[in-house]
Amino acid sequence: MLKDIFIGLSQNQFLNSAAKKYGLKMGAQTVVAGTNIPEVIKSIKELNAQGISCTVDNLGEFVFKKEEAAEAKEQILKVIEAIHEHKVDAHISLKPTQLGLDIEYDFCLSNLREIVDTANKYGIFVNFDMEDYSHLQATFELLDELSLEYENVGTVIQSYFHQAQEYLEKYKNFRIRIVKGAYKESEDIAYLDKKDIDANFIKITEWHLLNGKFTSIATHDHRIISHMKEFVKKHDIPNDKFEFQMLYGFRKELQLQLASEGFNFCTYVPFGNDWYGYFMRRLAERPQNLNLVAKQVFNKKTNTIIGVAAGAFLLGRISNANKKKRK
Ligand SMILES: Cc1cc2nc3c(=O)[nH]c(=O)nc-3n(C[C@H](O)[C@H](O)[C@H](O)COP(=O)(O)OP(=O)(O)OC[C@H]3O[C@@H](n4cnc5c(N)ncnc54)[C@H](O)[C@@H]3O)c2cc1C
């Protein structure tokens, strides 16, 4: 129920535009590494100093105009230049819809080509994040086309999909991030039960560790992480064949512990003004993250309280609308 509400809020364009104007609020600053390139480079340097590499995401949602996609492309190109210039240990994560996938496939492809080409010159990897099911096939096609020209590309497989193993087999020669999946999908195509999603995550990750090129095990779930640590030990899987990944600001102690144990560790570092949808999806995954919001609300900022109240108000409306739809 709460998950549905936050997913609903993440898709609310009005709140998204409002949030952009007000900077990082509602606790988002604890999970978003700044709003501009100097701030994100500073965060990356701090993580690198602790033995952690980074994947940088220039946040952006609801891109329906070519100018917005072109602007996002320019910003990502600047991030690539900054990674190179500052010699930080980081690569790029991007969402094809931010580069125009909902506008025109060829336009998106050409934006991605420019990004991948520039990154390739500096030996920087580019990951295509996986969005909801409606974008899955097109994202695979973009990857298929660009991988004919470049090797520095890879993507994400979401274990909630019934066909996750099939996708993984097709892309076993790529660097692949395995996640559980963050979007609301229907039971025809995806497991909805957490136990099934977790079981499939373990099954496909084990398969990819044994058969794939490079596996990014992306989860905050300590039970799965412990299982994977045992698995790689038992099967003598070398450290350079996999890494653990978590999101910026989450389970910081566990991130540091894994890095200090000698595992490759990569933190997903989102930044930018367009933090709202990302933040709402994190609340959908784990309503306990609301603690982050609560801490900020009681930290004096009146405008934050107004923001939360507006959110709560709209939340009621969306929830009612959803109920009606379901009937
Ligand atoms: C690096 C990275 C990249 C991602 N990229 C994508 C993508 O491209 N596409 C996509 O759809 N999704 C992506 N996701 C999101 C992912 O699909 C999941 O929605 C998200 O990671 C939540 O699942 P989980 O496995 O981390 O833990 P959950 O299934 O949410 O939690 C499992 C258990 O872990 C523990 N736990 C989890 N979080 C915490 C915490 N903060 N503190 C303490 N304990 C905790 C709790 O015991 C919890 O019960 C990404 C996630 C990561 C980490």
Short mmCIF file of C-alpha atoms and ligand atoms in Angstrom, two decimals:
data_model
loop_
_atom_site.label_atom_id
_atom_site.label_comp_id
_atom_site.label_asym_id
_atom_site.label_seq_id
_atom_site.Cartn_x
_atom_site.Cartn_y
_atom_site.Cartn_z
CA MET A 1 0.00 0.00 0.00
CA LEU A 2 2.66 2.52 1.11
CA LYS A 3 4.84 1.28 -1.75
CA ASP A 4 2.05 2.05 -4.26
CA ILE A 5 1.62 5.53 -2.82
CA PHE A 6 5.30 6.41 -3.12
CA ILE A 7 5.50 4.93 -6.62
CA GLY A 8 2.44 7.08 -7.44
CA LEU A 9 4.17 10.14 -5.99
CA SER A 10 7.37 9.39 -7.92
CA GLN A 11 5.33 9.69 -11.12
CA ASN A 12 3.74 13.01 -10.19
CA GLN A 13 5.05 15.61 -12.64
CA PHE A 14 3.70 18.60 -10.70
CA LEU A 15 5.61 17.67 -7.52
CA ASN A 16 8.64 16.82 -9.62
CA SER A 17 8.79 20.32 -11.13
CA ALA A 18 8.09 21.94 -7.75
CA ALA A 19 10.91 19.97 -6.11
CA LYS A 20 13.41 21.08 -8.78
CA LYS A 21 12.91 24.70 -7.78
CA TYR A 22 13.54 24.19 -4.10
CA GLY A 23 16.87 22.35 -4.02
CA LEU A 24 17.49 19.22 -1.98
CA LYS A 25 14.75 18.96 0.63
CA MET A 26 12.76 16.40 2.64
CA GLY A 27 15.93 14.52 3.61
CA ALA A 28 16.95 13.98 -0.01
CA GLN A 29 20.39 15.50 0.67
CA THR A 30 21.37 12.38 2.60
CA VAL A 31 20.87 10.18 -0.47
CA VAL A 32 21.65 12.63 -3.29
CA ALA A 33 25.28 13.77 -3.56
CA GLY A 34 24.70 17.43 -4.43
CA THR A 35 23.06 19.41 -7.19
CA ASN A 36 26.08 20.23 -9.37
CA ILE A 37 29.30 18.74 -10.79
CA PRO A 38 31.78 20.24 -8.25
CA GLU A 39 29.65 18.85 -5.41
CA VAL A 40 29.42 15.38 -6.93
CA ILE A 41 33.18 15.29 -7.67
CA LYS A 42 33.84 16.19 -4.02
CA SER A 43 31.59 13.28 -2.89
CA ILE A 44 33.34 10.89 -5.29
CA LYS A 45 36.78 11.93 -4.00
CA GLU A 46 35.63 11.24 -0.44
CA LEU A 47 34.38 7.77 -1.39
CA ASN A 48 37.49 7.00 -3.47
CA ALA A 49 39.63 7.90 -0.46
CA GLN A 50 37.84 5.10 1.41
CA GLY A 51 38.58 2.54 -1.31
CA ILE A 52 35.16 2.82 -2.97
CA SER A 53 34.63 3.42 -6.69
CA CYS A 54 31.54 5.23 -7.97
CA THR A 55 28.94 5.19 -10.70
CA VAL A 56 27.50 8.65 -11.29
CA ASP A 57 23.89 9.31 -12.21
CA ASN A 58 22.84 12.77 -13.42
CA LEU A 59 19.25 12.61 -12.17
CA GLY A 60 16.46 13.39 -14.60
CA GLU A 61 12.86 12.31 -15.17
CA PHE A 62 9.91 13.19 -17.40
CA VAL A 63 11.95 14.18 -20.43
CA PHE A 64 9.54 14.72 -23.31
CA LYS A 65 11.26 17.57 -25.21
CA LYS A 66 14.35 17.27 -27.39
CA GLU A 67 15.93 20.35 -25.76
CA GLU A 68 15.67 18.70 -22.32
CA ALA A 69 17.30 15.50 -23.58
CA ALA A 70 20.05 17.53 -25.30
CA GLU A 71 20.64 19.42 -22.05
CA ALA A 72 20.93 16.12 -20.14
CA LYS A 73 23.40 14.83 -22.72
CA GLU A 74 25.56 17.96 -22.37
CA GLN A 75 25.53 17.62 -18.60
CA ILE A 76 26.59 13.95 -18.77
CA LEU A 77 29.38 14.88 -21.19
CA LYS A 78 30.56 17.46 -18.64
CA VAL A 79 30.50 14.78 -15.92
CA ILE A 80 32.67 12.53 -18.10
CA GLU A 81 35.13 15.38 -18.66
CA ALA A 82 35.19 16.08 -14.91
CA ILE A 83 35.82 12.40 -14.08
CA HIS A 84 38.73 12.44 -16.51
CA GLU A 85 40.10 15.81 -15.39
CA HIS A 86 39.98 14.99 -11.67
CA LYS A 87 41.23 11.43 -12.26
CA VAL A 88 38.57 9.99 -9.97
CA ASP A 89 37.58 6.32 -9.95
CA ALA A 90 34.09 6.60 -11.41
CA HIS A 91 31.91 5.60 -14.35
CA ILE A 92 28.52 6.68 -15.67
CA SER A 93 25.02 5.36 -15.07
CA LEU A 94 22.27 6.82 -17.21
CA LYS A 95 18.61 6.34 -18.02
CA PRO A 96 17.74 6.14 -21.74
CA THR A 97 14.46 8.06 -21.19
CA GLN A 98 16.52 11.02 -19.97
CA LEU A 99 18.33 10.97 -23.31
CA GLY A 100 15.10 10.99 -25.31
CA LEU A 101 13.87 7.39 -25.53
CA ASP A 102 10.26 8.54 -25.09
CA ILE A 103 10.72 11.12 -27.86
CA GLU A 104 12.36 9.21 -30.71
CA TYR A 105 14.50 6.07 -30.71
CA ASP A 106 17.09 7.34 -33.24
CA PHE A 107 17.47 10.65 -31.42
CA CYS A 108 18.13 8.77 -28.17
CA LEU A 109 20.58 6.45 -29.93
CA SER A 110 22.54 9.39 -31.31
CA ASN A 111 22.70 11.06 -27.85
CA LEU A 112 23.87 7.80 -26.31
CA ARG A 113 26.44 7.27 -29.06
CA GLU A 114 28.00 10.68 -28.32
CA ILE A 115 28.18 9.89 -24.60
CA VAL A 116 29.56 6.37 -25.05
CA ASP A 117 32.08 7.59 -27.63
CA THR A 118 33.42 10.35 -25.35
CA ALA A 119 33.55 7.98 -22.36
CA ASN A 120 35.30 5.38 -24.50
CA LYS A 121 38.12 7.81 -25.32
CA TYR A 122 38.86 8.08 -21.60
CA GLY A 123 38.31 4.38 -20.83
CA ILE A 124 35.14 5.16 -18.84
CA PHE A 125 32.35 2.57 -18.67
CA VAL A 126 28.70 3.56 -19.31
CA ASN A 127 25.86 1.63 -17.72
CA PHE A 128 22.33 1.83 -19.14
CA ASP A 129 20.09 1.70 -16.08
CA MET A 130 16.97 -0.37 -16.57
CA GLU A 131 13.67 1.43 -16.14
CA ASP A 132 10.17 -0.05 -16.23
CA TYR A 133 9.08 -2.90 -18.51
CA SER A 134 7.72 -0.56 -21.18
CA HIS A 135 11.32 0.59 -21.86
CA LEU A 136 13.07 -2.76 -21.49
CA GLN A 137 13.14 -3.95 -25.10
CA ALA A 138 14.18 -0.56 -26.45
CA THR A 139 16.98 -0.34 -23.87
CA PHE A 140 18.25 -3.77 -24.94
CA GLU A 141 18.11 -2.64 -28.59
CA LEU A 142 20.14 0.49 -27.80
CA LEU A 143 22.69 -1.70 -26.07
CA ASP A 144 22.73 -4.17 -28.99
CA GLU A 145 23.42 -1.37 -31.48
CA LEU A 146 26.07 0.45 -29.47
CA SER A 147 27.88 -2.72 -28.43
CA LEU A 148 28.61 -3.33 -32.12
CA GLU A 149 30.82 -0.22 -31.98
CA TYR A 150 31.93 0.00 -28.34
CA GLU A 151 32.91 -2.31 -25.49
CA ASN A 152 32.43 0.15 -22.62
CA VAL A 153 28.68 -0.46 -22.29
CA GLY A 154 26.53 -2.67 -20.08
CA THR A 155 23.13 -2.76 -18.43
CA VAL A 156 20.98 -3.97 -15.56
CA ILE A 157 18.91 -7.13 -15.13
CA GLN A 158 16.00 -6.97 -12.67
CA SER A 159 15.34 -10.22 -10.83
CA TYR A 160 11.61 -9.53 -10.47
CA PHE A 161 11.09 -10.37 -14.15
CA HIS A 162 10.09 -13.96 -14.96
CA GLN A 163 12.44 -13.78 -17.95
CA ALA A 164 15.45 -12.40 -16.03
CA GLN A 165 17.52 -15.57 -16.55
CA GLU A 166 16.83 -15.46 -20.29
CA TYR A 167 17.94 -11.80 -20.50
CA LEU A 168 21.05 -12.61 -18.50
CA GLU A 169 22.03 -15.48 -20.78
CA LYS A 170 21.74 -13.18 -23.78
CA TYR A 171 23.92 -10.52 -22.13
CA LYS A 172 26.37 -12.77 -20.30
CA ASN A 173 29.35 -11.23 -22.13
CA PHE A 174 28.55 -7.80 -20.78
CA ARG A 175 29.29 -6.14 -17.50
CA ILE A 176 25.91 -6.61 -15.81
CA ARG A 177 24.40 -5.10 -12.67
CA ILE A 178 21.85 -7.37 -11.01
CA VAL A 179 19.09 -5.72 -8.97
CA LYS A 180 15.69 -6.76 -7.65
CA GLY A 181 13.78 -4.06 -9.61
CA ALA A 182 12.32 -0.75 -8.48
CA TYR A 183 9.18 -0.23 -10.59
CA LYS A 184 5.60 -1.39 -10.25
CA GLU A 185 5.10 -4.26 -12.70
CA SER A 186 2.20 -6.62 -13.36
CA GLU A 187 2.10 -10.24 -12.19
CA ASP A 188 1.94 -11.45 -15.83
CA ILE A 189 5.57 -10.50 -16.29
CA ALA A 190 7.07 -10.10 -12.84
CA TYR A 191 7.24 -11.79 -9.45
CA LEU A 192 5.43 -9.66 -6.91
CA ASP A 193 6.29 -11.69 -3.84
CA LYS A 194 9.50 -10.60 -2.12
CA LYS A 195 10.53 -14.22 -1.48
CA ASP A 196 10.31 -15.06 -5.19
CA ILE A 197 12.19 -11.90 -6.19
CA ASP A 198 14.96 -12.64 -3.66
CA ALA A 199 15.20 -16.32 -4.72
CA ASN A 200 15.49 -15.30 -8.36
CA PHE A 201 18.09 -12.65 -7.48
CA ILE A 202 20.24 -15.34 -5.85
CA LYS A 203 19.70 -17.81 -8.70
CA ILE A 204 20.59 -15.44 -11.53
CA THR A 205 23.48 -13.81 -9.67
CA GLU A 206 25.06 -17.22 -9.00
CA TRP A 207 24.60 -18.10 -12.66
CA HIS A 208 26.22 -14.87 -13.85
CA LEU A 209 29.11 -15.18 -11.39
CA LEU A 210 29.86 -18.62 -12.85
CA ASN A 211 29.21 -17.81 -16.51
CA GLY A 212 29.24 -14.05 -17.03
CA LYS A 213 31.88 -11.45 -17.78
CA PHE A 214 31.58 -9.16 -14.76
CA THR A 215 28.81 -9.04 -12.16
CA SER A 216 27.75 -6.03 -10.10
CA ILE A 217 25.76 -7.40 -7.18
CA ALA A 218 23.55 -4.41 -6.35
CA THR A 219 21.62 -4.83 -3.13
CA HIS A 220 21.46 -3.53 0.45
CA ASP A 221 20.23 -6.92 1.63
CA HIS A 222 22.83 -8.22 4.11
CA ARG A 223 21.41 -11.76 3.91
CA ILE A 224 21.99 -11.90 0.16
CA ILE A 225 25.40 -10.25 0.51
CA SER A 226 26.49 -12.86 3.10
CA HIS A 227 25.24 -15.63 0.83
CA MET A 228 27.19 -14.24 -2.12
CA LYS A 229 30.36 -13.91 -0.07
CA GLU A 230 30.12 -17.62 0.77
CA PHE A 231 29.31 -18.49 -2.85
CA VAL A 232 32.32 -16.70 -4.38
CA LYS A 233 34.59 -18.28 -1.77
CA LYS A 234 33.24 -21.79 -2.40
CA HIS A 235 33.57 -21.43 -6.19
CA ASP A 236 36.90 -19.59 -6.17
CA ILE A 237 35.48 -16.69 -8.13
CA PRO A 238 38.26 -14.09 -8.36
CA ASN A 239 37.65 -10.61 -6.97
CA ASP A 240 38.13 -8.99 -10.37
CA LYS A 241 35.03 -10.77 -11.73
CA PHE A 242 32.51 -9.03 -9.48
CA GLU A 243 31.76 -6.13 -7.18
CA PHE A 244 29.11 -5.15 -4.67
CA GLN A 245 27.08 -2.01 -5.31
CA MET A 246 24.84 0.09 -3.08
CA LEU A 247 23.19 3.47 -3.35
CA TYR A 248 24.81 6.62 -1.97
CA GLY A 249 23.82 7.30 1.64
CA PHE A 250 22.45 3.82 2.39
CA ARG A 251 24.11 1.35 4.81
CA LYS A 252 27.34 3.36 4.85
CA GLU A 253 28.94 1.11 7.47
CA LEU A 254 28.28 -2.01 5.43
CA GLN A 255 29.67 -0.30 2.32
CA LEU A 256 32.90 0.51 4.16
CA GLN A 257 33.09 -2.93 5.73
CA LEU A 258 32.86 -4.70 2.35
CA ALA A 259 35.51 -2.39 0.88
CA SER A 260 37.80 -2.97 3.87
CA GLU A 261 37.35 -6.75 3.53
CA GLY A 262 39.00 -6.40 0.11
CA PHE A 263 35.91 -6.70 -2.09
CA ASN A 264 35.49 -4.34 -5.02
CA PHE A 265 32.80 -1.91 -3.98
CA CYS A 266 31.00 0.68 -6.09
CA THR A 267 28.59 3.31 -4.79
CA TYR A 268 25.82 4.59 -7.06
CA VAL A 269 26.07 8.37 -6.74
CA PRO A 270 23.03 10.35 -7.95
CA PHE A 271 23.19 14.12 -8.20
CA GLY A 272 21.26 17.05 -9.67
CA ASN A 273 18.11 19.10 -9.17
CA ASP A 274 15.82 16.40 -10.47
CA TRP A 275 16.01 14.32 -7.28
CA TYR A 276 12.32 13.96 -6.50
CA GLY A 277 11.34 10.80 -8.43
CA TYR A 278 14.52 9.00 -7.37
CA PHE A 279 13.88 9.88 -3.73
CA MET A 280 10.23 8.77 -3.85
CA ARG A 281 11.28 5.37 -5.32
CA ARG A 282 13.70 4.93 -2.41
CA LEU A 283 10.82 5.64 0.00
CA ALA A 284 8.67 3.12 -1.90
CA GLU A 285 11.33 0.42 -1.43
CA ARG A 286 11.80 1.02 2.22
CA PRO A 287 9.29 3.18 4.07
CA GLN A 288 11.75 3.21 7.02
CA ASN A 289 13.66 5.70 4.85
CA LEU A 290 10.95 8.07 5.99
CA ASN A 291 13.21 8.50 9.03
CA LEU A 292 15.37 10.56 6.73
CA VAL A 293 12.39 12.80 6.06
CA ALA A 294 11.35 12.98 9.70
CA LYS A 295 14.84 14.03 10.79
CA GLN A 296 14.72 16.91 8.32
CA VAL A 297 11.20 17.97 9.26
CA PHE A 298 12.16 18.27 12.90
CA ASN A 299 15.31 20.07 11.85
CA LYS A 300 13.61 23.46 11.87
CA LYS A 301 13.05 24.05 8.14
CA THR A 302 9.54 25.37 7.74
CA ASN A 303 9.59 25.11 3.97
CA THR A 304 10.39 21.42 4.33
CA ILE A 305 7.33 20.98 6.52
CA ILE A 306 5.26 22.71 3.87
CA GLY A 307 6.77 20.39 1.27
CA VAL A 308 5.89 17.32 3.28
CA ALA A 309 2.39 18.60 4.01
CA ALA A 310 1.83 19.26 0.31
CA GLY A 311 3.12 15.76 -0.40
CA ALA A 312 0.80 14.27 2.21
CA PHE A 313 -2.15 16.16 0.75
CA LEU A 314 -1.44 14.99 -2.79
CA LEU A 315 -0.67 11.55 -1.46
CA GLY A 316 -4.27 11.32 -0.19
CA ARG A 317 -5.62 12.40 -3.55
CA ILE A 318 -3.44 9.98 -5.50
CA SER A 319 -4.29 7.14 -3.18
CA ASN A 320 -8.02 7.81 -3.69
CA ALA A 321 -7.58 8.04 -7.43
CA ASN A 322 -5.69 4.73 -7.45
CA LYS A 323 -8.43 3.06 -5.44
CA LYS A 324 -10.99 4.27 -7.94
CA LYS A 325 -8.90 3.00 -10.83
CA ARG A 326 -8.59 -0.44 -9.25
CA LYS A 327 -12.37 -0.69 -8.93
C1 LIG B 1 23.54 0.30 -7.06
C2 LIG B 1 22.08 0.09 -7.37
C3 LIG B 1 21.62 0.34 -8.66
C4 LIG B 1 20.27 0.13 -8.96
N1 LIG B 1 19.84 0.27 -10.27
C5 LIG B 1 18.56 -0.06 -10.58
C6 LIG B 1 18.10 -0.05 -11.93
O1 LIG B 1 18.82 0.28 -12.88
N2 LIG B 1 16.80 -0.40 -12.16
C7 LIG B 1 15.95 -0.78 -11.14
O2 LIG B 1 14.80 -1.14 -11.42
N3 LIG B 1 16.37 -0.77 -9.86
C8 LIG B 1 17.63 -0.42 -9.55
N4 LIG B 1 18.03 -0.44 -8.24
C9 LIG B 1 17.02 -0.60 -7.15
C10 LIG B 1 16.74 -2.07 -6.86
O3 LIG B 1 16.02 -2.62 -7.93
C11 LIG B 1 15.94 -2.25 -5.57
O4 LIG B 1 14.70 -1.62 -5.72
C12 LIG B 1 16.60 -1.69 -4.32
O5 LIG B 1 17.98 -1.92 -4.32
C13 LIG B 1 15.98 -2.34 -3.05
O6 LIG B 1 16.29 -3.69 -2.98
P1 LIG B 1 17.47 -4.25 -2.02
O7 LIG B 1 17.88 -5.54 -2.59
O8 LIG B 1 18.54 -3.24 -1.90
O9 LIG B 1 16.85 -4.42 -0.58
P2 LIG B 1 15.35 -4.66 -0.10
O10 LIG B 1 14.75 -5.83 -0.80
O11 LIG B 1 14.62 -3.34 -0.18
O12 LIG B 1 15.59 -4.99 1.42
C14 LIG B 1 15.98 -6.31 1.83
C15 LIG B 1 16.45 -6.24 3.27
O13 LIG B 1 17.72 -5.56 3.32
C16 LIG B 1 17.80 -4.78 4.50
N5 LIG B 1 17.94 -3.36 4.09
C17 LIG B 1 17.62 -2.84 2.89
N6 LIG B 1 17.89 -1.53 2.86
C18 LIG B 1 18.39 -1.21 4.07
C19 LIG B 1 18.84 -0.01 4.67
N7 LIG B 1 18.85 1.15 4.00
N8 LIG B 1 19.29 -0.07 5.95
C20 LIG B 1 19.26 -1.22 6.65
N9 LIG B 1 18.84 -2.40 6.14
C21 LIG B 1 18.41 -2.40 4.87
C22 LIG B 1 16.53 -5.02 5.30
O14 LIG B 1 16.74 -6.08 6.18
C23 LIG B 1 15.55 -5.44 4.20
O15 LIG B 1 14.50 -6.23 4.68
C24 LIG B 1 19.37 -0.28 -7.93
C25 LIG B 1 19.86 -0.55 -6.64
C26 LIG B 1 21.18 -0.38 -6.36
C27 LIG B 1 21.68 -0.71 -4.98
#
